[in-house]
């Protein structure tokens, strides 16, 4: 075959050595010309990168598109090992400096360009809430991003299971590049040692490589068992078997290059299994997080092996548009995720046809420009290994300190301890809390014109215009906010209002991310190992104790996302959804019992918040479904209405925050909720000033309508 090169998405491999400077490299180049260029392998790269790109867009029908990365791993192991074996066969050695120089020129330019562009974007205000961006940049530059991610507090499930877009790092995808780069640094040395051992012992080089593959294949589930699902997905030893499956295939084809024509019949089933598993396996959990990906790599290896002989699938994968996408797949993989993050921060729905087309078009444009202007010229410039290393070292050395001194991020969920302390509820001590009543008869106007719905003692809904404050109370109204992360910003908005109205209101908060009232069940939508312990502590233990200690006039209960996900109470019953009568009744029972507990602990009133319906893009389709939140909202209203007909009439009500957001044009307002879930500091303060402060004050004082 004629001398050509193979571009390889996240795993690049060239079929020639550009401008060899020694007889050895000229001999290697001649030998490598026998490695005929296979357009179908570019087609495989195209399929793999397409799976990843579509998956990251958040479409519901491809929950395991991350398997495309595994396909890349196996293809990388195959190509790199094939090139190393060809060079060794040509001269009985491998020029390590030349090999690493080619790797540096192929992989680093686009990678460094992407990181530099993200750093510039950060200087102009982008990614301002990514708390670990500095560490991410350094980890990506030093090719250890996967270990940086493992050392952090977040998990893979957090990333794709409801994490807000405002805190998503634009470098999350560099974990796979780090694993490949670590493999490239070590594998040539190991392979040469194994080949020389096989030569001395008159054995096939396939034997030791296969043994190493089996070793790491068994190590993957052990790592998952000992260190958990994130290690099984991110740790280099847990993923090496996927690369080594490709390496074993390369050794086997070296020993027996004649592939039977019947192999072509395996291509279609292998490709179908890859796509089918990407559609059927779950995201954030399942076999991929229990060390089973080496088995999937066997399917990728079977596909590569079957493409060594002509057949229908090989012809399809050699289609020029697929080949073209495969050639630029490295850039597509590098740039698509930062593009996705930027667009989502600006409210784009990438799972929609229009959003996906826009994101893909931008990604392809950047990738083509990078390939034509940066990647190909540098790869083909014929620099010596030494010059390549110096250039890469200088560029990296310049970017690392710049990454360290980037502007500090502003955490998305930022606790303002000083504000909360200033507004906190004053302790009662050993004395008796004075009764809450009005001190004057003069109303104070506030800038609000909406309405909220509460439940009157007879259970009927009563409209309460929120246009004015009631008469001033004899003491500040004591408000305790309890709930998940969305409750924090409500509390801080009330705290700011309290600082402006110190004689009218005091506010405290008891919150934890992901709190749910259904803590006696297992969340089956995503990994939530800590949910039971944390939620039970907040809801069943801390909340009643805090109410007893603070004696609040109002407890404001705010729980959102985790009360609508799929749950399992018992294996025999299986997974239930909010649309199941059993699930719904348990939600009713838990809201009712929690309200009763709070009242029994000393709260004067409990107000259940109908929170604004989230509009963020989640990987789990159930958390994108507004009808699920409608079930939760109806449950809240039903529970409050039930108290209206009981001995505790008037003590449990509803705050219709969802309706207020809709009436005031904030339902899908990204300036109020940039991630579609959480308020910002400014919008929380505005909400308290325009609506919530006056509403809670009137409720505490017993006014159903403004006086006058």
PDB file of C-alpha atoms in Angstrom, residues 412-518:
ATOM      1  CA  UNK A 412     -22.169  27.981  42.440  1.00  0.00           C
ATOM      2  CA  UNK A 413     -23.530  26.839  45.773  1.00  0.00           C
ATOM      3  CA  UNK A 414     -21.867  29.512  47.864  1.00  0.00           C
ATOM      4  CA  UNK A 415     -22.767  29.786  51.524  1.00  0.00           C
ATOM      5  CA  UNK A 416     -22.658  33.376  52.776  1.00  0.00           C
ATOM      6  CA  UNK A 417     -21.874  32.605  56.395  1.00  0.00           C
ATOM      7  CA  UNK A 418     -21.602  36.258  57.386  1.00  0.00           C
ATOM      8  CA  UNK A 419     -25.042  37.063  55.987  1.00  0.00           C
ATOM      9  CA  UNK A 420     -26.669  34.000  57.534  1.00  0.00           C
ATOM     10  CA  UNK A 421     -25.097  34.782  60.901  1.00  0.00           C
ATOM     11  CA  UNK A 422     -26.349  38.372  60.779  1.00  0.00           C
ATOM     12  CA  UNK A 423     -29.911  37.213  60.037  1.00  0.00           C
ATOM     13  CA  UNK A 424     -29.979  34.124  62.257  1.00  0.00           C
ATOM     14  CA  UNK A 425     -32.744  33.465  64.754  1.00  0.00           C
ATOM     15  CA  UNK A 426     -31.929  34.771  68.220  1.00  0.00           C
ATOM     16  CA  UNK A 427     -31.804  31.993  70.839  1.00  0.00           C
ATOM     17  CA  UNK A 428     -34.666  31.882  73.311  1.00  0.00           C
ATOM     18  CA  UNK A 429     -32.547  30.668  76.171  1.00  0.00           C
ATOM     19  CA  UNK A 430     -34.389  29.627  79.306  1.00  0.00           C
ATOM     20  CA  UNK A 431     -37.082  32.268  78.896  1.00  0.00           C
ATOM     21  CA  UNK A 432     -40.405  32.132  77.098  1.00  0.00           C
ATOM     22  CA  UNK A 433     -40.794  33.387  73.556  1.00  0.00           C
ATOM     23  CA  UNK A 434     -43.063  36.415  73.434  1.00  0.00           C
ATOM     24  CA  UNK A 435     -46.308  35.944  71.480  1.00  0.00           C
ATOM     25  CA  UNK A 436     -46.208  37.173  67.914  1.00  0.00           C
ATOM     26  CA  UNK A 437     -48.641  39.996  67.224  1.00  0.00           C
ATOM     27  CA  UNK A 438     -48.818  43.297  65.380  1.00  0.00           C
ATOM     28  CA  UNK A 439     -47.389  46.422  66.977  1.00  0.00           C
ATOM     29  CA  UNK A 440     -48.841  49.045  64.603  1.00  0.00           C
ATOM     30  CA  UNK A 441     -51.699  49.424  62.158  1.00  0.00           C
ATOM     31  CA  UNK A 442     -49.748  51.020  59.309  1.00  0.00           C
ATOM     32  CA  UNK A 443     -48.994  48.933  56.247  1.00  0.00           C
ATOM     33  CA  UNK A 444     -45.728  49.233  54.378  1.00  0.00           C
ATOM     34  CA  UNK A 445     -45.770  48.976  50.577  1.00  0.00           C
ATOM     35  CA  UNK A 446     -43.298  46.703  48.855  1.00  0.00           C
ATOM     36  CA  UNK A 447     -42.456  46.307  45.187  1.00  0.00           C
ATOM     37  CA  UNK A 448     -44.488  43.198  44.412  1.00  0.00           C
ATOM     38  CA  UNK A 449     -47.690  42.583  42.556  1.00  0.00           C
ATOM     39  CA  UNK A 450     -48.096  38.811  42.429  1.00  0.00           C
ATOM     40  CA  UNK A 451     -50.342  36.436  44.320  1.00  0.00           C
ATOM     41  CA  UNK A 452     -49.805  33.270  46.279  1.00  0.00           C
ATOM     42  CA  UNK A 453     -52.170  30.530  47.300  1.00  0.00           C
ATOM     43  CA  UNK A 454     -52.498  29.290  50.857  1.00  0.00           C
ATOM     44  CA  UNK A 455     -54.977  26.965  52.490  1.00  0.00           C
ATOM     45  CA  UNK A 456     -57.575  28.433  54.824  1.00  0.00           C
ATOM     46  CA  UNK A 457     -58.817  26.554  57.907  1.00  0.00           C
ATOM     47  CA  UNK A 458     -61.694  25.036  55.952  1.00  0.00           C
ATOM     48  CA  UNK A 459     -59.288  23.716  53.310  1.00  0.00           C
ATOM     49  CA  UNK A 460     -60.336  26.167  50.571  1.00  0.00           C
ATOM     50  CA  UNK A 461     -57.764  28.108  48.564  1.00  0.00           C
ATOM     51  CA  UNK A 462     -57.580  31.826  49.341  1.00  0.00           C
ATOM     52  CA  UNK A 463     -55.833  34.394  47.131  1.00  0.00           C
ATOM     53  CA  UNK A 464     -53.443  36.681  48.974  1.00  0.00           C
ATOM     54  CA  UNK A 465     -52.161  39.656  46.947  1.00  0.00           C
ATOM     55  CA  UNK A 466     -48.592  40.359  47.980  1.00  0.00           C
ATOM     56  CA  UNK A 467     -48.653  44.104  47.433  1.00  0.00           C
ATOM     57  CA  UNK A 468     -47.822  45.284  50.944  1.00  0.00           C
ATOM     58  CA  UNK A 469     -46.375  44.392  54.295  1.00  0.00           C
ATOM     59  CA  UNK A 470     -48.705  43.907  57.248  1.00  0.00           C
ATOM     60  CA  UNK A 471     -48.322  46.027  60.377  1.00  0.00           C
ATOM     61  CA  UNK A 472     -44.965  45.592  62.055  1.00  0.00           C
ATOM     62  CA  UNK A 473     -44.737  42.667  64.483  1.00  0.00           C
ATOM     63  CA  UNK A 474     -43.948  43.021  68.177  1.00  0.00           C
ATOM     64  CA  UNK A 475     -40.844  40.918  67.573  1.00  0.00           C
ATOM     65  CA  UNK A 476     -39.114  39.595  64.436  1.00  0.00           C
ATOM     66  CA  UNK A 477     -40.828  36.668  62.745  1.00  0.00           C
ATOM     67  CA  UNK A 478     -38.641  33.575  63.093  1.00  0.00           C
ATOM     68  CA  UNK A 479     -38.298  31.596  59.838  1.00  0.00           C
ATOM     69  CA  UNK A 480     -36.414  28.303  59.497  1.00  0.00           C
ATOM     70  CA  UNK A 481     -35.811  27.046  55.936  1.00  0.00           C
ATOM     71  CA  UNK A 482     -35.317  23.274  55.590  1.00  0.00           C
ATOM     72  CA  UNK A 483     -34.485  21.406  52.410  1.00  0.00           C
ATOM     73  CA  UNK A 484     -32.020  20.684  49.623  1.00  0.00           C
ATOM     74  CA  UNK A 485     -29.536  22.996  47.882  1.00  0.00           C
ATOM     75  CA  UNK A 486     -32.346  25.083  46.371  1.00  0.00           C
ATOM     76  CA  UNK A 487     -33.422  25.998  49.905  1.00  0.00           C
ATOM     77  CA  UNK A 488     -30.044  27.588  50.635  1.00  0.00           C
ATOM     78  CA  UNK A 489     -30.576  30.427  48.184  1.00  0.00           C
ATOM     79  CA  UNK A 490     -34.129  31.025  49.363  1.00  0.00           C
ATOM     80  CA  UNK A 491     -32.745  31.286  52.891  1.00  0.00           C
ATOM     81  CA  UNK A 492     -29.963  33.649  51.869  1.00  0.00           C
ATOM     82  CA  UNK A 493     -32.431  35.839  50.011  1.00  0.00           C
ATOM     83  CA  UNK A 494     -34.562  35.982  53.144  1.00  0.00           C
ATOM     84  CA  UNK A 495     -31.443  36.666  55.199  1.00  0.00           C
ATOM     85  CA  UNK A 496     -30.622  39.683  53.018  1.00  0.00           C
ATOM     86  CA  UNK A 497     -34.225  40.899  53.391  1.00  0.00           C
ATOM     87  CA  UNK A 498     -33.928  40.351  57.137  1.00  0.00           C
ATOM     88  CA  UNK A 499     -30.812  42.523  57.320  1.00  0.00           C
ATOM     89  CA  UNK A 500     -32.795  45.280  55.586  1.00  0.00           C
ATOM     90  CA  UNK A 501     -35.797  44.697  57.913  1.00  0.00           C
ATOM     91  CA  UNK A 502     -34.176  43.584  61.197  1.00  0.00           C
ATOM     92  CA  UNK A 503     -37.271  44.251  63.300  1.00  0.00           C
ATOM     93  CA  UNK A 504     -39.505  42.174  61.045  1.00  0.00           C
ATOM     94  CA  UNK A 505     -37.811  38.863  60.279  1.00  0.00           C
ATOM     95  CA  UNK A 506     -34.994  36.525  61.257  1.00  0.00           C
ATOM     96  CA  UNK A 507     -33.964  33.574  59.089  1.00  0.00           C
ATOM     97  CA  UNK A 508     -32.038  30.340  59.592  1.00  0.00           C
ATOM     98  CA  UNK A 509     -31.434  27.416  57.249  1.00  0.00           C
ATOM     99  CA  UNK A 510     -30.926  23.670  57.578  1.00  0.00           C
ATOM    100  CA  UNK A 511     -29.947  22.214  54.228  1.00  0.00           C
ATOM    101  CA  UNK A 512     -27.980  19.541  52.432  1.00  0.00           C
ATOM    102  CA  UNK A 513     -27.513  18.846  48.693  1.00  0.00           C
ATOM    103  CA  UNK A 514     -29.952  16.277  47.359  1.00  0.00           C
ATOM    104  CA  UNK A 515     -32.127  15.991  50.451  1.00  0.00           C
ATOM    105  CA  UNK A 516     -35.289  13.955  49.909  1.00  0.00           C
ATOM    106  CA  UNK A 517     -38.219  13.119  52.143  1.00  0.00           C
ATOM    107  CA  UNK A 518     -38.203   9.624  50.626  1.00  0.00           C
TER     108      UNK A 518
END
